[in-house]
XYZ file of N, CA and C in Angstrom:
252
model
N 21.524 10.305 13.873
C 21.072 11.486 13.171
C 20.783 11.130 11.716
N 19.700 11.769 11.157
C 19.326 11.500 10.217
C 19.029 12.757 9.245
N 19.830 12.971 7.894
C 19.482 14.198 7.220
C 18.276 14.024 6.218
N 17.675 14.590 5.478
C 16.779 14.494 4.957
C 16.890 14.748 3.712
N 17.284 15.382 1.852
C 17.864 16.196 1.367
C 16.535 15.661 -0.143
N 15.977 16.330 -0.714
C 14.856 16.509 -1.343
C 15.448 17.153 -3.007
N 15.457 16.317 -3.840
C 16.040 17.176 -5.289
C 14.664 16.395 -6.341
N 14.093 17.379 -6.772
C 13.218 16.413 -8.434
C 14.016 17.286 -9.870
N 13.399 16.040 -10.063
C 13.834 16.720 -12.068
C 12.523 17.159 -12.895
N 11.533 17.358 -11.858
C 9.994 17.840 -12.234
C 9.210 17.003 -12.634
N 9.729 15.750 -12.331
C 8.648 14.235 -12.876
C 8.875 13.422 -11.565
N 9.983 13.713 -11.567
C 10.274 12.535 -10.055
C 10.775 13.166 -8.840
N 10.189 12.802 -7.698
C 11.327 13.172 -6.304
C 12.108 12.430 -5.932
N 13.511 12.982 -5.892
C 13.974 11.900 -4.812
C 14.402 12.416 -3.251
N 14.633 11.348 -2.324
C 14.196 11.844 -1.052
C 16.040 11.075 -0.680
N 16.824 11.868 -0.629
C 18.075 11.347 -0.163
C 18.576 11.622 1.076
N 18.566 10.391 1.665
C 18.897 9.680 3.004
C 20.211 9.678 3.578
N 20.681 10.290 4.450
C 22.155 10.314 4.748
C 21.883 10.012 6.339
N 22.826 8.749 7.064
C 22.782 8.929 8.036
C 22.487 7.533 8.379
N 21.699 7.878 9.677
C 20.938 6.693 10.325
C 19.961 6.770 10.425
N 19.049 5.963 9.870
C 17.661 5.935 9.542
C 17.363 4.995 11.039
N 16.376 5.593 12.129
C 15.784 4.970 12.932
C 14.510 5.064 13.306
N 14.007 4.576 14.306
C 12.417 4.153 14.311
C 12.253 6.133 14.697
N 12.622 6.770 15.609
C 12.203 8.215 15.448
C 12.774 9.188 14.093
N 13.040 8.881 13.624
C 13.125 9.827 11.756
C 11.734 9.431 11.266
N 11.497 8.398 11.365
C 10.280 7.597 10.685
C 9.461 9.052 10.204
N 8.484 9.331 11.445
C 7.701 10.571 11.475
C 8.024 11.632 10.152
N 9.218 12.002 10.415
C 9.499 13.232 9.482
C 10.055 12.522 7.857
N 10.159 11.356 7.644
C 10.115 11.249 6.580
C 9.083 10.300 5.744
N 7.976 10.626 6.881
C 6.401 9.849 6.177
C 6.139 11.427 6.004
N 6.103 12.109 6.631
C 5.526 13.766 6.121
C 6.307 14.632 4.643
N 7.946 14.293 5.024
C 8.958 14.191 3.321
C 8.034 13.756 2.358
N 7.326 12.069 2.410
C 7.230 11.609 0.937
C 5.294 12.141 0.925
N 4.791 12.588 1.829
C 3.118 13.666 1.824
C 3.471 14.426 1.035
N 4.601 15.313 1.012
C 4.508 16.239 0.270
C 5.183 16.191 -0.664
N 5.671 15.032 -1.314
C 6.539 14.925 -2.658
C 5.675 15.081 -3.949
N 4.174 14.954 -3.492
C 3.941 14.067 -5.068
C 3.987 12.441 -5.364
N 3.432 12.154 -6.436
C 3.232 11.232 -6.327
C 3.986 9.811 -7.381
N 4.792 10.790 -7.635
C 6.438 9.778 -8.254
C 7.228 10.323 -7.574
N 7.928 9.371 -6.336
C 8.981 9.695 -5.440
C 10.071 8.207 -5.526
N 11.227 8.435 -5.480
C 12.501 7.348 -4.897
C 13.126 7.472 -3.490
N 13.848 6.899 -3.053
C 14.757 7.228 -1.583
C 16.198 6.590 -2.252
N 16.674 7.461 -1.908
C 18.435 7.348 -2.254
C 18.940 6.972 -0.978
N 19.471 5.351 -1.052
C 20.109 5.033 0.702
C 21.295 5.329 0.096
N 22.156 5.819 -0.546
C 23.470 5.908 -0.627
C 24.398 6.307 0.120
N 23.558 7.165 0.881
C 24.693 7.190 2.129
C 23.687 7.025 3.435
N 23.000 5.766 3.619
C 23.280 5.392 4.959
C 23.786 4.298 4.963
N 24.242 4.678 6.488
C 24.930 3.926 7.319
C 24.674 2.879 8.304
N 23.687 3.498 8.972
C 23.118 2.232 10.142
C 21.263 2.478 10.196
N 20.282 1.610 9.864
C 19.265 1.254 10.265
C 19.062 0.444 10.796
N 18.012 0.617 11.781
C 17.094 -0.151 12.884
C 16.002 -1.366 12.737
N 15.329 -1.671 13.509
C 14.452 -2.536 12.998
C 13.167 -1.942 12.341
N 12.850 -1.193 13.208
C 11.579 0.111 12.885
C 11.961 1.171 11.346
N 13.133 1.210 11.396
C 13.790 1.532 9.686
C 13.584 0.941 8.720
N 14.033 -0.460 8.605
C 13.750 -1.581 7.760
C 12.494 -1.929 7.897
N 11.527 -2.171 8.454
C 10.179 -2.467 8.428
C 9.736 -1.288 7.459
N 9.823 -0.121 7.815
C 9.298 1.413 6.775
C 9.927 1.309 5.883
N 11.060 0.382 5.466
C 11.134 0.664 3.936
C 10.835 -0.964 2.946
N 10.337 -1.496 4.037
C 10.066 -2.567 3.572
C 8.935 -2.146 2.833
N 7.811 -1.002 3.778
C 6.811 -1.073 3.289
C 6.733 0.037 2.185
N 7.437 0.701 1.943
C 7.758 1.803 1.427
C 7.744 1.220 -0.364
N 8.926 -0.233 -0.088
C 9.335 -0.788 -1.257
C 7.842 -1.719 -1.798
N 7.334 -1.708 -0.707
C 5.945 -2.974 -0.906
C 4.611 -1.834 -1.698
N 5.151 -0.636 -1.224
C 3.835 0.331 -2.091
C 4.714 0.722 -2.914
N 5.256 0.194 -4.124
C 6.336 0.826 -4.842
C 7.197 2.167 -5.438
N 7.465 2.356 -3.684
C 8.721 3.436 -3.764
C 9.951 2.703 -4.168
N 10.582 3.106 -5.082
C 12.136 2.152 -5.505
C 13.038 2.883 -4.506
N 14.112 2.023 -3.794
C 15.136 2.370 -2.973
C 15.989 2.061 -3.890
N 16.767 3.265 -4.039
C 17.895 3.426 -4.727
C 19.370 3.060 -3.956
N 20.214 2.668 -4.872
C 21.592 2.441 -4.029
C 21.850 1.971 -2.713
N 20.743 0.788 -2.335
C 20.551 0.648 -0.557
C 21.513 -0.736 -0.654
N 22.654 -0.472 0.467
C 23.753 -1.374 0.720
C 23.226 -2.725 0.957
N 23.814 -3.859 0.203
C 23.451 -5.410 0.313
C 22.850 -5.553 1.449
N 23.717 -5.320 2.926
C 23.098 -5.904 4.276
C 21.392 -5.052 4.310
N 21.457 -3.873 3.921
C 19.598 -3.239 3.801
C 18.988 -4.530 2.909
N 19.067 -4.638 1.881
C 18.327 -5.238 1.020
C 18.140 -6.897 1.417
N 18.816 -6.826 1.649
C 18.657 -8.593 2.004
C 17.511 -8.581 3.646
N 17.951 -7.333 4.642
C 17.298 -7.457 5.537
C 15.618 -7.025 5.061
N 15.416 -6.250 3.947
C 14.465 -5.905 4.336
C 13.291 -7.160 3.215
N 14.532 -7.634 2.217
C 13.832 -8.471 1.771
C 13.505 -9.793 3.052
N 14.012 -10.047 3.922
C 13.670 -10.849 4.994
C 12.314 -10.748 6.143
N 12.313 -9.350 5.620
C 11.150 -9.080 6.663
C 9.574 -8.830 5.692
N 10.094 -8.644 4.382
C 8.739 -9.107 3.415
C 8.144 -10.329 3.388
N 9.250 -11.370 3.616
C 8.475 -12.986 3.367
C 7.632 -13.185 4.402
C-alpha cells in the first residue's frame, strides 16, 4: 500500500511517500506530479519497501530533476545503480 500526501509552500510541491512504492502506484503518482506544477520534490521518508518498477520511476524521476528527499541509503544506492 501506498499513501500519497501533497503539501506546497506556494513555490514548491512536495509529494510525500509513505509506504510501499510499487510498479502499480506508479500510475497514480505520474498523475500526483501532472498536476503539481512545475517545481515538485518526493519525500521517501517514510518508505519502506520498493520494487524494481519503483526504483526505475525514480530513477527517472531523479534523471528529469525531481530531488528525492530523505530516500534511505539502500534506495539511493539502488537507484543510483540502475542510472549507470
Amino acid at each position: 500500500m501506498l499513501k500519497i500526501e501533497r503539501s506546497s509552500d506556494g513555490n514548491v510541491t512536495t509529494l510525500h511517500l509513505i509506504g510501499r512504492l510499487q510498479e502499480e502506484h506508479i500510475p497514480e503518482l505520474v498523475r500526483e506530479i501532472e498536476k503539481s506544477g512545475s517545481v515538485i520534490q518526493i519525500s521517501m521518508a517514510e518508505v519502506d519497501l520498493v520494487d524494481l518498477a519503483g526504483i526505475r520511476f525514480l530513477a527517472r524521476c531523479r534523471s528529469e530533476g525531481i530531488p528525492l528527499l530523505s530516500s534511505s541509503q539502500y534506495i539511493t544506492e539502488w537507484i543510483d545503480k540502475e542510472l549507470l
